[in-house]
Each structure stands twice: as structure tokens, then as C-alpha cells.
CSV table of C-alpha atoms in Angstrom, one decimal:
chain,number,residue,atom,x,y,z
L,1,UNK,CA,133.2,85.9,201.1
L,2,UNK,CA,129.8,86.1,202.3
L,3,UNK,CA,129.8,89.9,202.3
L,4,UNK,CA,131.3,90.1,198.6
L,5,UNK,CA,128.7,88.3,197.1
L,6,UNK,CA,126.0,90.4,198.9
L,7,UNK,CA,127.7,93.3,197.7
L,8,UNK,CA,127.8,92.1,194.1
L,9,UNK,CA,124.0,91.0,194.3
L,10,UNK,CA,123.0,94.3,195.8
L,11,UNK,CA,125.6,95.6,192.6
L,12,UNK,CA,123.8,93.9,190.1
L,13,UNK,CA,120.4,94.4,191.4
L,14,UNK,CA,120.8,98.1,191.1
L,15,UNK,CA,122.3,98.0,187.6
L,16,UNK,CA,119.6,96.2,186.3
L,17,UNK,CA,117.2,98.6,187.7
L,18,UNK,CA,118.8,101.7,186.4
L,19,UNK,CA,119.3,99.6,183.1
L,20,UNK,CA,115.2,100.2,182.6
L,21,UNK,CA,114.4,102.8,179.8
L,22,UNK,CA,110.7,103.8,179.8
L,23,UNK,CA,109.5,105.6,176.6
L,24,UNK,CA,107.2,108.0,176.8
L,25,UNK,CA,105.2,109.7,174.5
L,26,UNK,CA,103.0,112.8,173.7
L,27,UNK,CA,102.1,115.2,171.2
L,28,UNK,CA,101.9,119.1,170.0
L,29,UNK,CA,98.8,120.4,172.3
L,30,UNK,CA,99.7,123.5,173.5
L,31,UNK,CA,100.4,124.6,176.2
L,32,UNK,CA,100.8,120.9,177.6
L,33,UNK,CA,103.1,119.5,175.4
L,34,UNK,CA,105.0,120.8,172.8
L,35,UNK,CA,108.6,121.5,171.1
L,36,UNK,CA,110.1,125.0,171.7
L,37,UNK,CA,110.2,125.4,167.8
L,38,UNK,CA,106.8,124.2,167.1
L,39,UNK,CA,107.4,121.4,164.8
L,40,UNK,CA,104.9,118.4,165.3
L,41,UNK,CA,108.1,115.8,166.0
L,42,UNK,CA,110.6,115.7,168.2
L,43,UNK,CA,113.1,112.9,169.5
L,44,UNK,CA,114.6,114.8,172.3
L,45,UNK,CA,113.2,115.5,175.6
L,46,UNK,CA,115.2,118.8,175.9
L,47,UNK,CA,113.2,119.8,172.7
L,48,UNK,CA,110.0,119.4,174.2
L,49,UNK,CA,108.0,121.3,177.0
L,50,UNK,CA,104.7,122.3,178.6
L,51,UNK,CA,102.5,121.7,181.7
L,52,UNK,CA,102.4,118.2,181.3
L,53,UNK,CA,105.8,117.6,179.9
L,54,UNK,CA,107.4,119.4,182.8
L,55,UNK,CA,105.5,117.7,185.2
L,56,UNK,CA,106.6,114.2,183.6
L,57,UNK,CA,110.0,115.3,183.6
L,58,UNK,CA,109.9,115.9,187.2
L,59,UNK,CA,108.3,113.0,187.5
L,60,UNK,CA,111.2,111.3,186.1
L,61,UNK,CA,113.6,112.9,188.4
L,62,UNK,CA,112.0,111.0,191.4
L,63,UNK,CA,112.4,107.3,190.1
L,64,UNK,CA,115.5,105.3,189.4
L,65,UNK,CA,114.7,104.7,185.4
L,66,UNK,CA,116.3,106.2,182.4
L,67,UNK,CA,113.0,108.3,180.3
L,68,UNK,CA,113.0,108.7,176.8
L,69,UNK,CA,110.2,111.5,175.8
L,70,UNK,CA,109.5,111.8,172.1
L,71,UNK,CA,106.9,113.9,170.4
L,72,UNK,CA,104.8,112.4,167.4
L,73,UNK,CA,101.0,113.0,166.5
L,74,UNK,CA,98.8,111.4,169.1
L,75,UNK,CA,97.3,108.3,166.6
L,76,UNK,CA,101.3,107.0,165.7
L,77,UNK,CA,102.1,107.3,169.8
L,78,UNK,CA,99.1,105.7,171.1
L,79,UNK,CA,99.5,102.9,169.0
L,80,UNK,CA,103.1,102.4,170.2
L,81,UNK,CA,102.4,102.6,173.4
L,82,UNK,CA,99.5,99.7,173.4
L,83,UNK,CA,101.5,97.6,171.7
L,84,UNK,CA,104.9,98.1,174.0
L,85,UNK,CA,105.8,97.5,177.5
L,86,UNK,CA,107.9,99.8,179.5
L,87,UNK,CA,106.1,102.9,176.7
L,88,UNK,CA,103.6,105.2,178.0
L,89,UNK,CA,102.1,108.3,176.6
L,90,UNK,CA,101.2,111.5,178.1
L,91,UNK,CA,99.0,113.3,179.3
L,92,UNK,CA,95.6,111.4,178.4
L,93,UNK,CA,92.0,111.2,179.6
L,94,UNK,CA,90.9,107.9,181.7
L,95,UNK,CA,87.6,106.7,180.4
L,96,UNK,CA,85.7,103.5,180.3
L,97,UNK,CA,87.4,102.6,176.8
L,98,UNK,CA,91.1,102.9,177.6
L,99,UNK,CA,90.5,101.8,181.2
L,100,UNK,CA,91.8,98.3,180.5
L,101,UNK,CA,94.1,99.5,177.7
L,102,UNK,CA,96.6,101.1,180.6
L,103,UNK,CA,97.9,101.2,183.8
L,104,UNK,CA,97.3,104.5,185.0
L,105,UNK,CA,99.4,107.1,187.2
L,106,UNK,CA,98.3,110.4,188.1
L,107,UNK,CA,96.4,112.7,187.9
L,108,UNK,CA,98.5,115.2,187.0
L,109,UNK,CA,96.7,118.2,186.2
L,110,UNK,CA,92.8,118.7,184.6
L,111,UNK,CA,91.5,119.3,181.4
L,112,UNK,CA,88.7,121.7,180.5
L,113,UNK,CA,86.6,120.4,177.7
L,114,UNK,CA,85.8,123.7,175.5
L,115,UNK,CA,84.2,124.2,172.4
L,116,UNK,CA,85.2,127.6,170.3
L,117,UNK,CA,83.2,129.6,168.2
L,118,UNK,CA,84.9,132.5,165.2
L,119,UNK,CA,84.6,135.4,167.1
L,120,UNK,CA,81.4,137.6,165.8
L,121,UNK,CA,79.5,134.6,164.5
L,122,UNK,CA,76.9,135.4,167.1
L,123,UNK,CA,77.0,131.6,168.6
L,124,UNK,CA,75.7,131.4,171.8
L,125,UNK,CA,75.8,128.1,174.0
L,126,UNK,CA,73.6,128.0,177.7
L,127,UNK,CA,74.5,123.8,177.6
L,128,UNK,CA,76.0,121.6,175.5
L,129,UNK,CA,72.7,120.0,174.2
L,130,UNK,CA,72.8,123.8,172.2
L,131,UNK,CA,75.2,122.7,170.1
L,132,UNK,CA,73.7,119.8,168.7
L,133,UNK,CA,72.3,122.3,165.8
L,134,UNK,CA,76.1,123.0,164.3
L,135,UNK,CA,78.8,121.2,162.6
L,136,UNK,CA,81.7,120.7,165.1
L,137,UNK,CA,85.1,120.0,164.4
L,138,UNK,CA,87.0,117.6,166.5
L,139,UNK,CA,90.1,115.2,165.0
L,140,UNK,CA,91.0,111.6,165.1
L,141,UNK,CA,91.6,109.4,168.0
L,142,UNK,CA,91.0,112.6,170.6
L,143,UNK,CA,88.8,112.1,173.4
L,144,UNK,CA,86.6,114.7,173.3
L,145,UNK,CA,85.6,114.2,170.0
L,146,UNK,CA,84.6,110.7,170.7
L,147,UNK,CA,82.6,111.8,173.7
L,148,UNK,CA,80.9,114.0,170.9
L,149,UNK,CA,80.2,111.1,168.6
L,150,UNK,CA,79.0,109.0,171.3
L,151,UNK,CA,76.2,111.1,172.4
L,152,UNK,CA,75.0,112.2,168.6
L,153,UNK,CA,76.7,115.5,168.5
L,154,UNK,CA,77.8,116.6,164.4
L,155,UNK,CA,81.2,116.0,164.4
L,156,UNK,CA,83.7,116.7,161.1
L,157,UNK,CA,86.9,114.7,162.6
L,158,UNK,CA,90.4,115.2,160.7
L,159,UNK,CA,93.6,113.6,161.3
L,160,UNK,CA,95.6,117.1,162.4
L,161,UNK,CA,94.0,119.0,165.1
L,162,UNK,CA,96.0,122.4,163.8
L,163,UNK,CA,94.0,122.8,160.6
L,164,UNK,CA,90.6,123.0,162.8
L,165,UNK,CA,91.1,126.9,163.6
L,166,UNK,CA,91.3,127.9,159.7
L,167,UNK,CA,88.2,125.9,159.4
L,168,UNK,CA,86.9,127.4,161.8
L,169,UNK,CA,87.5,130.7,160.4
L,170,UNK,CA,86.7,130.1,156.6
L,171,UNK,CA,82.9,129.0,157.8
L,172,UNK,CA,83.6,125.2,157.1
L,173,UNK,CA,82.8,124.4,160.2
L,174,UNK,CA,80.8,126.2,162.8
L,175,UNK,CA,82.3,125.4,166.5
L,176,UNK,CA,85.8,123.3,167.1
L,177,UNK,CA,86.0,121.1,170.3
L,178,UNK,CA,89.3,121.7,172.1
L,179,UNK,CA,90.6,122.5,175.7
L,180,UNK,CA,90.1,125.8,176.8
L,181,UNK,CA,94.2,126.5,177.0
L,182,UNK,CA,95.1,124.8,174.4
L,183,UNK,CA,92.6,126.0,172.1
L,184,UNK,CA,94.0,130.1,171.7
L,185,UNK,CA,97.0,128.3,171.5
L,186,UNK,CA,96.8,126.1,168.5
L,187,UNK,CA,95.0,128.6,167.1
L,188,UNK,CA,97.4,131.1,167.0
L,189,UNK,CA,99.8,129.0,165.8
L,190,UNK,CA,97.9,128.3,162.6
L,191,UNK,CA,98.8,131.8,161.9
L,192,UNK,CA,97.3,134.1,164.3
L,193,UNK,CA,93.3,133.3,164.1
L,194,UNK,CA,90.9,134.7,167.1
L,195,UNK,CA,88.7,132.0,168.5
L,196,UNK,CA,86.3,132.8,171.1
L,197,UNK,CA,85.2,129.8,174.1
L,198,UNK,CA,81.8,130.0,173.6
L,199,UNK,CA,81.4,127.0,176.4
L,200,UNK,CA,83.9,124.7,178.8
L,201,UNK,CA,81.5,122.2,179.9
L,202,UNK,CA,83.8,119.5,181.6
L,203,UNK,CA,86.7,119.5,183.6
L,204,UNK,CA,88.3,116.2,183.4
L,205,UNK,CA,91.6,114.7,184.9
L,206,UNK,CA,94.6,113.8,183.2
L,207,UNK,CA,97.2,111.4,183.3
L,208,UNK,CA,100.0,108.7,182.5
L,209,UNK,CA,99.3,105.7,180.6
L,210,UNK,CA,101.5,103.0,180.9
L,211,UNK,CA,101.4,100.0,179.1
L,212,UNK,CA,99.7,97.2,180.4
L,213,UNK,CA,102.9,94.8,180.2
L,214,UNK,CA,104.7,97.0,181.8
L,215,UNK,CA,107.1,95.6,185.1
L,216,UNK,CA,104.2,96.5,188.0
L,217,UNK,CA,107.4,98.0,189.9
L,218,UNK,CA,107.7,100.2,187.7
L,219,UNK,CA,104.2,101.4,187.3
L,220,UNK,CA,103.9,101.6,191.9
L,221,UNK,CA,107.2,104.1,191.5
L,222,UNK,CA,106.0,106.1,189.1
L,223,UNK,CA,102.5,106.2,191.1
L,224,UNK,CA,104.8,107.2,194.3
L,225,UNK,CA,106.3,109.4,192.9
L,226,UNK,CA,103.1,111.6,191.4
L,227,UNK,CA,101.8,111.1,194.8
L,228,UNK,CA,104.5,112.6,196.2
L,229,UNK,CA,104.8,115.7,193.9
L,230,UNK,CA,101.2,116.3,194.3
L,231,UNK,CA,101.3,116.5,198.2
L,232,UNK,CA,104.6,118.8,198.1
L,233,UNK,CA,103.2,121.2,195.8
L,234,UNK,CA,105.3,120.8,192.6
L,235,UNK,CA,102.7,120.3,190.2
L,236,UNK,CA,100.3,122.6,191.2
L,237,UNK,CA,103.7,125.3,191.2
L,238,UNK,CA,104.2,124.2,187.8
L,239,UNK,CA,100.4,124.6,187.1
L,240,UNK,CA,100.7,128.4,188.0
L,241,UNK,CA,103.3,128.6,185.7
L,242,UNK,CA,101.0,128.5,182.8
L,243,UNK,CA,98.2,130.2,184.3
L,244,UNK,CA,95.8,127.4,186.0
């Protein structure tokens, strides 16, 4: 009798913990998330992919919870994901603002902080304090734009990050912030416009964020699990896959 009743506790234990669903959310950047049709939503993991995406998704493979990834702008995710335990949104910089926000797993992979010029328009940058003479668009609720703001930098922010290459190219603005993969990306996606890196001046790393309320269990596995990918080699082979 004993034995039966460990069995059924051991039973239930296990069902409870694959009954977790973690939701986890990101958005259309290019080549680190985004849907294989290039639509700004998606509901279905299988629709989405990228560096970061694939990397989260063999991140779920290692622990024993069932992931939901969706794909929504960055503002309507973000905002879901502080107000929700078990959420979490991917892949996002760790600064001194969202420090307390989150709990954190990762790194996963870096960021390179770039800002892009139209090609021919004769912009050169030596620093980044050279570009405090232009108009630089950046868009709502991103990082680097902030990081702009905060240090007095002219920033023109937007609510859709795509529409920043045709302003870039029709003079409104004169340099867009962006990360040096993702911006020829996003910008050819607006319909084929050239941008040139005219600077990458920081390398930053990326991450998970988890919700704050989330089960700390959870959060350690997850953590155990990155940790484990990173020292086998399955993120950085993932990496090479789009050309880092």
C-alpha cells in the first residue's frame, strides 16, 4: 500500500509539472525572430523562426514544460509579459530599467547596436558623439532608442520599426538606430531599400525575460538548461547558422 501511494504521488507530481504552460513572446526583428511569411503576428510556434527563436525552442526541448511562442509587436508583448506569471518574452536587452521588471535567463546570443545611414549620403561616424548633429530614427519601447534619448541624442521614435528604412530613404530622417543584422533585413523587407552601417558601437547581450511571479523552479530549469546549451555548443552552431 505504501508503495502505491508513492507511486501515485510521484504520478501526480509529474503531471502537475508537465501541466505548466509558459508563454513566450517576441516579435518581427529579423533575422532573430520572425514568421516564415513575414507578417508582424503569429500564434504558432511552427510559424515563427530566427536565431533567437530557434535557440528558445531548443531551449524548450531541454525542460519538462509545455511553450507557447506567439509573435506580436514588442510594446503589446512586453506588457503581457509584466503583467503575467509563467509569460516571458524574447530575446531582450538587461539594463538597469528592466532589471527588477524580470527574472533573467541567458544570455543567449549578442546584439550589435548599429546605426544606418542611405547609402551615398556622405555620413561619416568616427564615435557615436558624431551623431549627435542628425535626426535619428529609433521606435517605441526599443532599447536602443532609449539609450539614445537618455544621453541627449535627436531621436524621431515611431510605433513600427519597419517604416524607419523608407524614412530613411525619403530624407525624413538622417540615420536609423537598429542592430547590425537585423537592420539589411528589415530594410529589405520594406521593399528592397539599401542602407549602409555607418557605425556598430555596442555589443550587448541578449536574453529571456521571465516574469517576476513566475514559479522560481521554473525560472532555475530554464537557467540550466541555457547553461547547458551554451557549454555543448548548440547556440553558438545555431549562431553560425545565420552568419555570427
Amino acid at each position: 500500500m505504501k508503495k502505491l501511494f508513492a507511486i501515485t504521488v510521484m504520478f501526480l507530481a509529474c503531471h502537475v509539472q508537465a501541466a505548466e504552460k509558459l508563454y513566450f513572446f517576441t516579435e518581427q526583428f529579423p533575422p532573430y525572430h520572425m514568421t516564415l511569411d513575414g507578417s508582424l503576428f503569429a500564434h504558432n510556434a511552427e510559424d515563427i523562426t530566427g536565431l533567437c527563436t530557434q535557440m528558445v525552442k531548443r531551449l524548450a526541448q531541454e525542460v519538462p514544460y509545455e511553450v507557447k511562442i506567439k509573435l506580436r509587436n514588442w510594446s503589446s508583448g512586453l506588457d503581457r509579459v509584466k503583467r503575467k506569471a509563467n509569460h516571458g518574452i524574447f530575446c531582450t536587452v538587461r539594463n538597469e530599467e528592466r532589471e527588477n521588471w524580470f527574472e533573467w535567463v541567458g544570455p543567449l546570443t549578442n546584439t550589435g547596436w548599429a546605426l544606418f545611414a542611405k547609402p551615398g549620403s556622405g555620413i561619416k561616424l568616427d564615435s557615436l558623439a558624431d551623431a549627435k548633429q542628425y535626426e535619428i530614427g529609433g521606435y517605441k519601447d526599443d532599447v536602443r532608442t532609449k539609450y539614445l534619448q537618455d544621453n541627449g541624442f535627436n531621436v524621431s521614435v515611431i510605433t513600427e520599426d519597419a517604416l524607419n528604412p523608407r524614412r530613411l530613404e525619403l530624407g525624413q530622417i538622417d540615420l536609423w538606430i537598429s542592430d547590425e543584422l537585423v537592420g539589411p533585413y528589415t530594410a529589405s523587407d520594406a521593399g528592397d531599400i539599401d542602407v549602409e552601417n555607418v557605425l556598430t558601437f555596442k555589443t550587448v547581450p541578449l536574453y529571456l525575460a521571465i516574469n517576476k511571479d513566475t514559479d522560481k523552479k521554473i525560472v532555475e530549469a530554464l537557467q540550466k538548461a541555457a547553461r547547458k546549451l551554451m557549454e555543448d555548443g548548440s547556440f553558438r552552431s545555431i549562431e553560425n547558422i545565420y552568419g555570427r
